[in-house]
Structure formats: C-alpha cells, structure tokens
JSON list of C-alpha atoms in Angstrom, two decimals:
[
{"chain": "A", "resi": 3, "resn": "UNK", "atom": "CA", "xyz": [-126.16, -160.68, -34.20]},
{"chain": "A", "resi": 4, "resn": "UNK", "atom": "CA", "xyz": [-125.68, -164.48, -34.17]},
{"chain": "A", "resi": 5, "resn": "UNK", "atom": "CA", "xyz": [-128.70, -166.63, -34.90]},
{"chain": "A", "resi": 6, "resn": "UNK", "atom": "CA", "xyz": [-130.15, -168.40, -31.84]},
{"chain": "A", "resi": 7, "resn": "UNK", "atom": "CA", "xyz": [-130.01, -171.57, -33.93]},
{"chain": "A", "resi": 8, "resn": "UNK", "atom": "CA", "xyz": [-126.36, -171.45, -35.00]},
{"chain": "A", "resi": 9, "resn": "UNK", "atom": "CA", "xyz": [-125.11, -173.02, -31.72]},
{"chain": "A", "resi": 10, "resn": "UNK", "atom": "CA", "xyz": [-122.00, -170.82, -32.02]},
{"chain": "A", "resi": 11, "resn": "UNK", "atom": "CA", "xyz": [-121.59, -170.51, -28.25]},
{"chain": "A", "resi": 12, "resn": "UNK", "atom": "CA", "xyz": [-120.98, -174.26, -27.97]},
{"chain": "A", "resi": 13, "resn": "UNK", "atom": "CA", "xyz": [-117.98, -176.34, -28.94]},
{"chain": "A", "resi": 14, "resn": "UNK", "atom": "CA", "xyz": [-119.95, -179.50, -29.80]},
{"chain": "A", "resi": 15, "resn": "UNK", "atom": "CA", "xyz": [-123.02, -178.93, -31.98]},
{"chain": "A", "resi": 16, "resn": "UNK", "atom": "CA", "xyz": [-125.65, -181.16, -33.52]},
{"chain": "A", "resi": 17, "resn": "UNK", "atom": "CA", "xyz": [-127.91, -180.60, -36.51]},
{"chain": "A", "resi": 18, "resn": "UNK", "atom": "CA", "xyz": [-129.72, -182.55, -39.23]},
{"chain": "A", "resi": 19, "resn": "UNK", "atom": "CA", "xyz": [-128.95, -182.76, -42.94]},
{"chain": "A", "resi": 20, "resn": "UNK", "atom": "CA", "xyz": [-127.51, -180.16, -45.28]},
{"chain": "A", "resi": 21, "resn": "UNK", "atom": "CA", "xyz": [-130.04, -177.54, -44.16]},
{"chain": "A", "resi": 22, "resn": "UNK", "atom": "CA", "xyz": [-128.99, -178.08, -40.55]},
{"chain": "A", "resi": 23, "resn": "UNK", "atom": "CA", "xyz": [-125.32, -177.77, -41.48]},
{"chain": "A", "resi": 24, "resn": "UNK", "atom": "CA", "xyz": [-126.10, -174.45, -43.15]},
{"chain": "A", "resi": 25, "resn": "UNK", "atom": "CA", "xyz": [-127.88, -173.20, -40.00]},
{"chain": "A", "resi": 26, "resn": "UNK", "atom": "CA", "xyz": [-124.81, -173.73, -37.85]},
{"chain": "A", "resi": 27, "resn": "UNK", "atom": "CA", "xyz": [-122.02, -171.23, -37.44]},
{"chain": "A", "resi": 28, "resn": "UNK", "atom": "CA", "xyz": [-118.80, -172.06, -39.34]},
{"chain": "A", "resi": 29, "resn": "UNK", "atom": "CA", "xyz": [-117.03, -174.95, -37.66]},
{"chain": "A", "resi": 30, "resn": "UNK", "atom": "CA", "xyz": [-113.59, -176.52, -37.65]},
{"chain": "A", "resi": 31, "resn": "UNK", "atom": "CA", "xyz": [-114.73, -180.14, -37.92]},
{"chain": "A", "resi": 32, "resn": "UNK", "atom": "CA", "xyz": [-117.80, -181.68, -39.52]},
{"chain": "A", "resi": 33, "resn": "UNK", "atom": "CA", "xyz": [-118.69, -185.24, -38.53]},
{"chain": "A", "resi": 34, "resn": "UNK", "atom": "CA", "xyz": [-121.14, -186.88, -40.93]},
{"chain": "A", "resi": 35, "resn": "UNK", "atom": "CA", "xyz": [-123.38, -189.51, -39.33]},
{"chain": "A", "resi": 36, "resn": "UNK", "atom": "CA", "xyz": [-125.47, -191.65, -41.68]},
{"chain": "A", "resi": 37, "resn": "UNK", "atom": "CA", "xyz": [-125.56, -195.01, -39.90]},
{"chain": "A", "resi": 38, "resn": "UNK", "atom": "CA", "xyz": [-127.78, -196.78, -42.47]},
{"chain": "A", "resi": 39, "resn": "UNK", "atom": "CA", "xyz": [-125.79, -196.84, -44.58]},
{"chain": "A", "resi": 40, "resn": "UNK", "atom": "CA", "xyz": [-123.37, -194.28, -45.95]},
{"chain": "A", "resi": 41, "resn": "UNK", "atom": "CA", "xyz": [-121.24, -193.83, -42.83]},
{"chain": "A", "resi": 42, "resn": "UNK", "atom": "CA", "xyz": [-121.03, -197.51, -41.91]},
{"chain": "A", "resi": 43, "resn": "UNK", "atom": "CA", "xyz": [-120.23, -198.60, -45.47]},
{"chain": "A", "resi": 44, "resn": "UNK", "atom": "CA", "xyz": [-117.55, -195.93, -45.94]},
{"chain": "A", "resi": 45, "resn": "UNK", "atom": "CA", "xyz": [-116.02, -196.81, -42.56]},
{"chain": "A", "resi": 46, "resn": "UNK", "atom": "CA", "xyz": [-115.81, -200.49, -43.49]},
{"chain": "A", "resi": 47, "resn": "UNK", "atom": "CA", "xyz": [-114.48, -199.75, -46.97]},
{"chain": "A", "resi": 48, "resn": "UNK", "atom": "CA", "xyz": [-111.68, -197.59, -45.56]},
{"chain": "A", "resi": 49, "resn": "UNK", "atom": "CA", "xyz": [-110.89, -200.25, -42.95]},
{"chain": "A", "resi": 50, "resn": "UNK", "atom": "CA", "xyz": [-110.43, -202.73, -45.81]},
{"chain": "A", "resi": 51, "resn": "UNK", "atom": "CA", "xyz": [-107.98, -200.40, -47.56]},
{"chain": "A", "resi": 52, "resn": "UNK", "atom": "CA", "xyz": [-110.37, -198.92, -50.13]},
{"chain": "A", "resi": 53, "resn": "UNK", "atom": "CA", "xyz": [-110.48, -195.19, -50.81]},
{"chain": "A", "resi": 54, "resn": "UNK", "atom": "CA", "xyz": [-114.03, -193.98, -51.38]},
{"chain": "A", "resi": 55, "resn": "UNK", "atom": "CA", "xyz": [-114.31, -191.07, -53.82]},
{"chain": "A", "resi": 56, "resn": "UNK", "atom": "CA", "xyz": [-116.93, -188.57, -52.67]},
{"chain": "A", "resi": 57, "resn": "UNK", "atom": "CA", "xyz": [-118.20, -187.87, -56.19]},
{"chain": "A", "resi": 58, "resn": "UNK", "atom": "CA", "xyz": [-118.83, -191.58, -56.68]},
{"chain": "A", "resi": 59, "resn": "UNK", "atom": "CA", "xyz": [-120.45, -191.95, -53.25]},
{"chain": "A", "resi": 60, "resn": "UNK", "atom": "CA", "xyz": [-122.93, -189.24, -54.18]},
{"chain": "A", "resi": 61, "resn": "UNK", "atom": "CA", "xyz": [-124.30, -191.63, -56.81]},
{"chain": "A", "resi": 62, "resn": "UNK", "atom": "CA", "xyz": [-125.32, -194.20, -54.19]},
{"chain": "A", "resi": 63, "resn": "UNK", "atom": "CA", "xyz": [-125.91, -192.04, -51.11]},
{"chain": "A", "resi": 64, "resn": "UNK", "atom": "CA", "xyz": [-128.59, -189.39, -51.17]},
{"chain": "A", "resi": 65, "resn": "UNK", "atom": "CA", "xyz": [-128.05, -188.30, -47.57]},
{"chain": "A", "resi": 66, "resn": "UNK", "atom": "CA", "xyz": [-124.64, -188.67, -45.97]},
{"chain": "A", "resi": 67, "resn": "UNK", "atom": "CA", "xyz": [-122.61, -187.94, -49.10]},
{"chain": "A", "resi": 68, "resn": "UNK", "atom": "CA", "xyz": [-124.63, -184.77, -49.66]},
{"chain": "A", "resi": 69, "resn": "UNK", "atom": "CA", "xyz": [-123.70, -183.52, -46.18]},
{"chain": "A", "resi": 70, "resn": "UNK", "atom": "CA", "xyz": [-120.02, -184.24, -46.77]},
{"chain": "A", "resi": 71, "resn": "UNK", "atom": "CA", "xyz": [-120.17, -182.41, -50.10]},
{"chain": "A", "resi": 72, "resn": "UNK", "atom": "CA", "xyz": [-121.88, -179.41, -48.49]},
{"chain": "A", "resi": 73, "resn": "UNK", "atom": "CA", "xyz": [-119.24, -178.92, -45.80]},
{"chain": "A", "resi": 74, "resn": "UNK", "atom": "CA", "xyz": [-117.08, -175.82, -46.10]},
{"chain": "A", "resi": 75, "resn": "UNK", "atom": "CA", "xyz": [-113.77, -176.52, -47.86]},
{"chain": "A", "resi": 76, "resn": "UNK", "atom": "CA", "xyz": [-111.75, -175.33, -44.86]},
{"chain": "A", "resi": 77, "resn": "UNK", "atom": "CA", "xyz": [-113.48, -177.74, -42.46]},
{"chain": "A", "resi": 78, "resn": "UNK", "atom": "CA", "xyz": [-112.10, -181.19, -41.70]},
{"chain": "A", "resi": 79, "resn": "UNK", "atom": "CA", "xyz": [-114.77, -183.74, -42.67]},
{"chain": "A", "resi": 80, "resn": "UNK", "atom": "CA", "xyz": [-114.86, -186.99, -40.71]},
{"chain": "A", "resi": 81, "resn": "UNK", "atom": "CA", "xyz": [-117.22, -189.94, -41.13]},
{"chain": "A", "resi": 82, "resn": "UNK", "atom": "CA", "xyz": [-118.67, -191.34, -37.93]},
{"chain": "A", "resi": 83, "resn": "UNK", "atom": "CA", "xyz": [-121.28, -193.69, -36.60]},
{"chain": "A", "resi": 84, "resn": "UNK", "atom": "CA", "xyz": [-121.91, -196.28, -33.95]},
{"chain": "A", "resi": 85, "resn": "UNK", "atom": "CA", "xyz": [-119.11, -198.48, -35.34]},
{"chain": "A", "resi": 86, "resn": "UNK", "atom": "CA", "xyz": [-116.32, -195.97, -34.68]},
{"chain": "A", "resi": 87, "resn": "UNK", "atom": "CA", "xyz": [-117.69, -193.47, -32.15]},
{"chain": "A", "resi": 88, "resn": "UNK", "atom": "CA", "xyz": [-114.72, -193.63, -29.77]},
{"chain": "A", "resi": 89, "resn": "UNK", "atom": "CA", "xyz": [-112.25, -193.41, -32.66]},
{"chain": "A", "resi": 90, "resn": "UNK", "atom": "CA", "xyz": [-114.00, -190.27, -33.91]},
{"chain": "A", "resi": 91, "resn": "UNK", "atom": "CA", "xyz": [-113.69, -188.67, -30.47]},
{"chain": "A", "resi": 92, "resn": "UNK", "atom": "CA", "xyz": [-110.00, -189.51, -30.39]},
{"chain": "A", "resi": 93, "resn": "UNK", "atom": "CA", "xyz": [-109.51, -188.00, -33.89]},
{"chain": "A", "resi": 94, "resn": "UNK", "atom": "CA", "xyz": [-111.25, -184.80, -32.79]},
{"chain": "A", "resi": 95, "resn": "UNK", "atom": "CA", "xyz": [-109.01, -184.59, -29.74]},
{"chain": "A", "resi": 96, "resn": "UNK", "atom": "CA", "xyz": [-105.94, -185.13, -31.92]},
{"chain": "A", "resi": 97, "resn": "UNK", "atom": "CA", "xyz": [-107.00, -182.37, -34.30]},
{"chain": "A", "resi": 98, "resn": "UNK", "atom": "CA", "xyz": [-107.56, -180.02, -31.38]},
{"chain": "A", "resi": 99, "resn": "UNK", "atom": "CA", "xyz": [-104.11, -180.79, -29.97]},
{"chain": "A", "resi": 100, "resn": "UNK", "atom": "CA", "xyz": [-102.53, -180.16, -33.37]},
{"chain": "A", "resi": 101, "resn": "UNK", "atom": "CA", "xyz": [-104.32, -176.83, -33.71]},
{"chain": "A", "resi": 102, "resn": "UNK", "atom": "CA", "xyz": [-103.42, -175.82, -30.14]},
{"chain": "A", "resi": 103, "resn": "UNK", "atom": "CA", "xyz": [-106.78, -174.10, -29.92]},
{"chain": "A", "resi": 104, "resn": "UNK", "atom": "CA", "xyz": [-110.36, -174.79, -28.94]},
{"chain": "A", "resi": 105, "resn": "UNK", "atom": "CA", "xyz": [-111.86, -176.68, -31.87]},
{"chain": "A", "resi": 106, "resn": "UNK", "atom": "CA", "xyz": [-115.53, -176.55, -32.82]},
{"chain": "A", "resi": 107, "resn": "UNK", "atom": "CA", "xyz": [-117.29, -179.74, -33.93]},
{"chain": "A", "resi": 108, "resn": "UNK", "atom": "CA", "xyz": [-120.52, -179.98, -35.93]},
{"chain": "A", "resi": 109, "resn": "UNK", "atom": "CA", "xyz": [-122.01, -183.44, -35.77]},
{"chain": "A", "resi": 110, "resn": "UNK", "atom": "CA", "xyz": [-124.48, -183.71, -38.63]},
{"chain": "A", "resi": 111, "resn": "UNK", "atom": "CA", "xyz": [-127.04, -186.50, -38.49]},
{"chain": "A", "resi": 112, "resn": "UNK", "atom": "CA", "xyz": [-127.94, -187.11, -42.13]},
{"chain": "A", "resi": 113, "resn": "UNK", "atom": "CA", "xyz": [-131.47, -188.35, -41.54]},
{"chain": "A", "resi": 114, "resn": "UNK", "atom": "CA", "xyz": [-133.49, -189.82, -44.39]},
{"chain": "A", "resi": 115, "resn": "UNK", "atom": "CA", "xyz": [-134.39, -187.71, -47.41]},
{"chain": "A", "resi": 116, "resn": "UNK", "atom": "CA", "xyz": [-137.02, -188.86, -49.86]},
{"chain": "A", "resi": 117, "resn": "UNK", "atom": "CA", "xyz": [-136.89, -188.35, -53.63]},
{"chain": "A", "resi": 118, "resn": "UNK", "atom": "CA", "xyz": [-138.34, -184.85, -53.17]},
{"chain": "A", "resi": 119, "resn": "UNK", "atom": "CA", "xyz": [-135.64, -183.97, -50.64]},
{"chain": "A", "resi": 120, "resn": "UNK", "atom": "CA", "xyz": [-137.91, -183.91, -47.59]},
{"chain": "A", "resi": 121, "resn": "UNK", "atom": "CA", "xyz": [-135.85, -184.85, -44.54]},
{"chain": "A", "resi": 122, "resn": "UNK", "atom": "CA", "xyz": [-137.16, -187.06, -41.76]},
{"chain": "A", "resi": 123, "resn": "UNK", "atom": "CA", "xyz": [-135.76, -187.96, -38.36]},
{"chain": "A", "resi": 124, "resn": "UNK", "atom": "CA", "xyz": [-133.77, -191.22, -38.29]},
{"chain": "A", "resi": 125, "resn": "UNK", "atom": "CA", "xyz": [-133.46, -193.19, -35.05]},
{"chain": "A", "resi": 126, "resn": "UNK", "atom": "CA", "xyz": [-130.14, -194.72, -36.10]},
{"chain": "A", "resi": 127, "resn": "UNK", "atom": "CA", "xyz": [-128.53, -191.35, -36.81]},
{"chain": "A", "resi": 128, "resn": "UNK", "atom": "CA", "xyz": [-129.71, -189.92, -33.49]},
{"chain": "A", "resi": 129, "resn": "UNK", "atom": "CA", "xyz": [-128.08, -192.87, -31.76]},
{"chain": "A", "resi": 130, "resn": "UNK", "atom": "CA", "xyz": [-124.90, -192.62, -33.82]},
{"chain": "A", "resi": 131, "resn": "UNK", "atom": "CA", "xyz": [-124.59, -188.91, -33.13]},
{"chain": "A", "resi": 132, "resn": "UNK", "atom": "CA", "xyz": [-125.26, -189.49, -29.45]},
{"chain": "A", "resi": 133, "resn": "UNK", "atom": "CA", "xyz": [-122.55, -192.15, -29.27]},
{"chain": "A", "resi": 134, "resn": "UNK", "atom": "CA", "xyz": [-120.01, -189.68, -30.66]},
{"chain": "A", "resi": 135, "resn": "UNK", "atom": "CA", "xyz": [-121.08, -186.82, -28.39]},
{"chain": "A", "resi": 136, "resn": "UNK", "atom": "CA", "xyz": [-120.82, -189.11, -25.35]},
{"chain": "A", "resi": 137, "resn": "UNK", "atom": "CA", "xyz": [-117.37, -190.31, -26.44]},
{"chain": "A", "resi": 138, "resn": "UNK", "atom": "CA", "xyz": [-116.26, -186.68, -26.84]},
{"chain": "A", "resi": 139, "resn": "UNK", "atom": "CA", "xyz": [-117.56, -185.89, -23.37]},
{"chain": "A", "resi": 140, "resn": "UNK", "atom": "CA", "xyz": [-115.58, -188.80, -21.95]},
{"chain": "A", "resi": 141, "resn": "UNK", "atom": "CA", "xyz": [-112.45, -187.12, -23.37]},
{"chain": "A", "resi": 142, "resn": "UNK", "atom": "CA", "xyz": [-113.31, -183.78, -21.78]},
{"chain": "A", "resi": 143, "resn": "UNK", "atom": "CA", "xyz": [-114.71, -182.18, -24.94]},
{"chain": "A", "resi": 144, "resn": "UNK", "atom": "CA", "xyz": [-118.02, -181.56, -23.25]},
{"chain": "A", "resi": 145, "resn": "UNK", "atom": "CA", "xyz": [-119.18, -178.00, -23.92]},
{"chain": "A", "resi": 146, "resn": "UNK", "atom": "CA", "xyz": [-122.18, -179.32, -25.82]},
{"chain": "A", "resi": 147, "resn": "UNK", "atom": "CA", "xyz": [-125.23, -177.64, -27.26]},
{"chain": "A", "resi": 148, "resn": "UNK", "atom": "CA", "xyz": [-128.56, -178.85, -25.81]},
{"chain": "A", "resi": 149, "resn": "UNK", "atom": "CA", "xyz": [-129.28, -180.71, -29.07]},
{"chain": "A", "resi": 150, "resn": "UNK", "atom": "CA", "xyz": [-126.05, -182.67, -28.69]},
{"chain": "A", "resi": 151, "resn": "UNK", "atom": "CA", "xyz": [-126.55, -183.28, -24.97]},
{"chain": "A", "resi": 152, "resn": "UNK", "atom": "CA", "xyz": [-130.01, -184.74, -25.57]},
{"chain": "A", "resi": 153, "resn": "UNK", "atom": "CA", "xyz": [-128.60, -187.13, -28.18]},
{"chain": "A", "resi": 154, "resn": "UNK", "atom": "CA", "xyz": [-125.81, -188.22, -25.84]},
{"chain": "A", "resi": 155, "resn": "UNK", "atom": "CA", "xyz": [-128.12, -188.95, -22.94]},
{"chain": "A", "resi": 156, "resn": "UNK", "atom": "CA", "xyz": [-130.53, -190.78, -25.22]},
{"chain": "A", "resi": 157, "resn": "UNK", "atom": "CA", "xyz": [-127.68, -192.96, -26.39]},
{"chain": "A", "resi": 158, "resn": "UNK", "atom": "CA", "xyz": [-126.51, -193.56, -22.83]},
{"chain": "A", "resi": 159, "resn": "UNK", "atom": "CA", "xyz": [-129.97, -194.77, -21.84]},
{"chain": "A", "resi": 160, "resn": "UNK", "atom": "CA", "xyz": [-130.46, -196.99, -24.90]},
{"chain": "A", "resi": 161, "resn": "UNK", "atom": "CA", "xyz": [-127.01, -198.33, -25.71]},
{"chain": "A", "resi": 162, "resn": "UNK", "atom": "CA", "xyz": [-127.86, -201.73, -24.27]},
{"chain": "A", "resi": 163, "resn": "UNK", "atom": "CA", "xyz": [-130.53, -202.13, -26.94]},
{"chain": "A", "resi": 164, "resn": "UNK", "atom": "CA", "xyz": [-128.68, -200.73, -29.96]},
{"chain": "A", "resi": 165, "resn": "UNK", "atom": "CA", "xyz": [-129.13, -203.75, -32.20]},
{"chain": "A", "resi": 166, "resn": "UNK", "atom": "CA", "xyz": [-132.86, -203.89, -31.53]},
{"chain": "A", "resi": 167, "resn": "UNK", "atom": "CA", "xyz": [-133.41, -200.14, -31.81]},
{"chain": "A", "resi": 168, "resn": "UNK", "atom": "CA", "xyz": [-131.55, -199.80, -35.11]},
{"chain": "A", "resi": 169, "resn": "UNK", "atom": "CA", "xyz": [-132.94, -203.00, -36.62]},
{"chain": "A", "resi": 170, "resn": "UNK", "atom": "CA", "xyz": [-136.49, -202.08, -35.62]},
{"chain": "A", "resi": 171, "resn": "UNK", "atom": "CA", "xyz": [-136.22, -198.52, -36.92]},
{"chain": "A", "resi": 172, "resn": "UNK", "atom": "CA", "xyz": [-137.98, -197.50, -40.10]},
{"chain": "A", "resi": 173, "resn": "UNK", "atom": "CA", "xyz": [-134.68, -197.46, -41.96]},
{"chain": "A", "resi": 174, "resn": "UNK", "atom": "CA", "xyz": [-133.74, -200.89, -40.64]},
{"chain": "A", "resi": 175, "resn": "UNK", "atom": "CA", "xyz": [-137.04, -202.40, -41.70]},
{"chain": "A", "resi": 176, "resn": "UNK", "atom": "CA", "xyz": [-136.77, -200.72, -45.08]},
{"chain": "A", "resi": 177, "resn": "UNK", "atom": "CA", "xyz": [-133.34, -202.22, -45.69]},
{"chain": "A", "resi": 178, "resn": "UNK", "atom": "CA", "xyz": [-134.58, -205.65, -44.63]},
{"chain": "A", "resi": 179, "resn": "UNK", "atom": "CA", "xyz": [-137.20, -205.42, -47.39]},
{"chain": "A", "resi": 180, "resn": "UNK", "atom": "CA", "xyz": [-134.60, -204.50, -50.00]},
{"chain": "A", "resi": 181, "resn": "UNK", "atom": "CA", "xyz": [-133.72, -201.10, -51.44]},
{"chain": "A", "resi": 182, "resn": "UNK", "atom": "CA", "xyz": [-132.24, -199.93, -54.73]},
{"chain": "A", "resi": 183, "resn": "UNK", "atom": "CA", "xyz": [-129.30, -198.30, -52.96]},
{"chain": "A", "resi": 184, "resn": "UNK", "atom": "CA", "xyz": [-127.92, -201.74, -52.11]},
{"chain": "A", "resi": 185, "resn": "UNK", "atom": "CA", "xyz": [-127.47, -202.48, -55.81]},
{"chain": "A", "resi": 186, "resn": "UNK", "atom": "CA", "xyz": [-125.83, -199.10, -56.38]},
{"chain": "A", "resi": 187, "resn": "UNK", "atom": "CA", "xyz": [-123.37, -199.66, -53.52]},
{"chain": "A", "resi": 188, "resn": "UNK", "atom": "CA", "xyz": [-122.45, -203.09, -54.86]},
{"chain": "A", "resi": 189, "resn": "UNK", "atom": "CA", "xyz": [-122.08, -201.68, -58.38]},
{"chain": "A", "resi": 190, "resn": "UNK", "atom": "CA", "xyz": [-119.53, -199.24, -56.95]},
{"chain": "A", "resi": 191, "resn": "UNK", "atom": "CA", "xyz": [-117.48, -202.22, -55.81]},
{"chain": "A", "resi": 192, "resn": "UNK", "atom": "CA", "xyz": [-118.31, -201.81, -52.12]},
{"chain": "A", "resi": 193, "resn": "UNK", "atom": "CA", "xyz": [-119.91, -204.16, -49.60]},
{"chain": "A", "resi": 194, "resn": "UNK", "atom": "CA", "xyz": [-122.98, -202.60, -47.92]},
{"chain": "A", "resi": 195, "resn": "UNK", "atom": "CA", "xyz": [-122.67, -202.79, -44.15]},
{"chain": "A", "resi": 196, "resn": "UNK", "atom": "CA", "xyz": [-125.47, -204.85, -42.63]},
{"chain": "A", "resi": 197, "resn": "UNK", "atom": "CA", "xyz": [-127.92, -203.36, -40.15]},
{"chain": "A", "resi": 198, "resn": "UNK", "atom": "CA", "xyz": [-126.55, -205.66, -37.44]},
{"chain": "A", "resi": 199, "resn": "UNK", "atom": "CA", "xyz": [-122.96, -204.58, -38.04]},
{"chain": "A", "resi": 200, "resn": "UNK", "atom": "CA", "xyz": [-123.96, -200.92, -38.21]},
{"chain": "A", "resi": 201, "resn": "UNK", "atom": "CA", "xyz": [-125.23, -201.28, -34.63]},
{"chain": "A", "resi": 202, "resn": "UNK", "atom": "CA", "xyz": [-121.94, -202.69, -33.27]},
{"chain": "A", "resi": 203, "resn": "UNK", "atom": "CA", "xyz": [-120.50, -200.07, -30.93]},
{"chain": "A", "resi": 204, "resn": "UNK", "atom": "CA", "xyz": [-116.80, -199.28, -31.45]},
{"chain": "A", "resi": 205, "resn": "UNK", "atom": "CA", "xyz": [-116.29, -202.32, -33.66]},
{"chain": "A", "resi": 206, "resn": "UNK", "atom": "CA", "xyz": [-113.55, -200.56, -35.63]},
{"chain": "A", "resi": 207, "resn": "UNK", "atom": "CA", "xyz": [-110.79, -198.12, -34.76]},
{"chain": "A", "resi": 208, "resn": "UNK", "atom": "CA", "xyz": [-110.61, -196.21, -38.06]},
{"chain": "A", "resi": 209, "resn": "UNK", "atom": "CA", "xyz": [-112.06, -192.81, -38.97]},
{"chain": "A", "resi": 210, "resn": "UNK", "atom": "CA", "xyz": [-112.46, -191.86, -42.64]},
{"chain": "A", "resi": 211, "resn": "UNK", "atom": "CA", "xyz": [-111.41, -188.30, -43.39]},
{"chain": "A", "resi": 212, "resn": "UNK", "atom": "CA", "xyz": [-112.05, -186.42, -46.63]},
{"chain": "A", "resi": 213, "resn": "UNK", "atom": "CA", "xyz": [-108.77, -185.62, -48.39]},
{"chain": "A", "resi": 214, "resn": "UNK", "atom": "CA", "xyz": [-108.55, -184.39, -51.98]},
{"chain": "A", "resi": 215, "resn": "UNK", "atom": "CA", "xyz": [-112.05, -185.60, -52.77]},
{"chain": "A", "resi": 216, "resn": "UNK", "atom": "CA", "xyz": [-111.74, -189.10, -51.30]},
{"chain": "A", "resi": 217, "resn": "UNK", "atom": "CA", "xyz": [-112.22, -190.72, -47.91]},
{"chain": "A", "resi": 218, "resn": "UNK", "atom": "CA", "xyz": [-109.01, -192.17, -46.46]},
{"chain": "A", "resi": 219, "resn": "UNK", "atom": "CA", "xyz": [-107.97, -193.22, -42.93]},
{"chain": "A", "resi": 220, "resn": "UNK", "atom": "CA", "xyz": [-107.40, -190.38, -40.51]},
{"chain": "A", "resi": 221, "resn": "UNK", "atom": "CA", "xyz": [-103.84, -190.40, -39.20]}
]
C-alpha cells in the first residue's frame, strides 16, 4: 500500500531535503531548489559557460548538492530557483513531450541543515519552489500535491516582495554577516550569487541538468 506521504497520486510533488526526497515515490524528474546559494550559484556558473562537477559542489554546499547526489540515477536532475523558474517549467514540459508520457516531478526544497544535519524551513526555498510550481501550472502541468499548491499560492501572493522577503530571511541575514561557504565557493573558482540576484525572478533562461556527474545546460 502506498504511503500517504509519498504524493504518488500527484504529478507535481514537493518535499524538503534528502529525507523528503526519500519519502516521495520514485519520480521522473527531480528539481533541486536551494536559492541561497547552491541553486543560484550553479545556475549562474552554467550561464557563464562553466560546468559544475557535483562531487566538487558537495564540498561547498551542504544542502542542495546533497539532494542532487541523493536523487535516483534514473531520474533527470534539474537545478531551479527564483532566477530560472519559467525556464525550469519549460524544460519539464520538453522532457514530458520527449517521453510521450505523463512525467512526474519532485521539487525538493533543500532547506538549511546545520552541522548536525538538522533541517530547518527556509523562506527562500519555499518561494523558489513555489515559483516553479506556478510556472508549471501556467504550462498546464497542474496536477499538484497540496504541499506544492500551497507553495505556489504563497509565491503568487508574495512575488511582489521577493527581494525583501529573501533578503530579510534568516538565510539572507546570515549571508549578509558573512559565512564560510562563501570562501569555499570562491576557492572552487565560482562567483557566489548575491542575495539580491537570487531574488530576481526569471533573470536567466538556462536550466542546469546533471549529466555524467556535472551540471551543464539543459538542451
């Protein structure tokens, strides 16, 4: 008997972190959402022509990279956030058209995990996930689990205040004070995406996809 928490009856699902990914039924597509800062930084790196190796990203990202690494090998792993929400929805639609079959999508909000691995809710990831769910709905991919629907409607209501909401979040304030991860990202040769840029809706038209252990542009 399916678990009541696996969201298997819905096409578009939403969960949190690696534990949430494990709770869901197997899915065709996993979208990793870690707005501050794994997703946004990987998106911008790929836009600039840089491939981001997952094994290297795991050294500077405790949250989003862990979700990508935990995805089943037969799932397509996309990186999404506020910056490319509409592009992610278009990529999902393209994948569905190529498969010629109903395609399930697990949107995984990475949240914030402390050094002990305890996960907490992250405002910015809820908004990023909601932006993607809403963009999917606009393309007719709208059989959403309640968790995903709540995120989408929350984003719809708050999208006019994205910059404030993300900047004023706990994660945004933490980054403003300086974090060690910034140094690790820079040491990897990448430019950390700023909190302001991470809140820019549909600023880029590129979706990183995991291919052979590295994130490259979806095509």
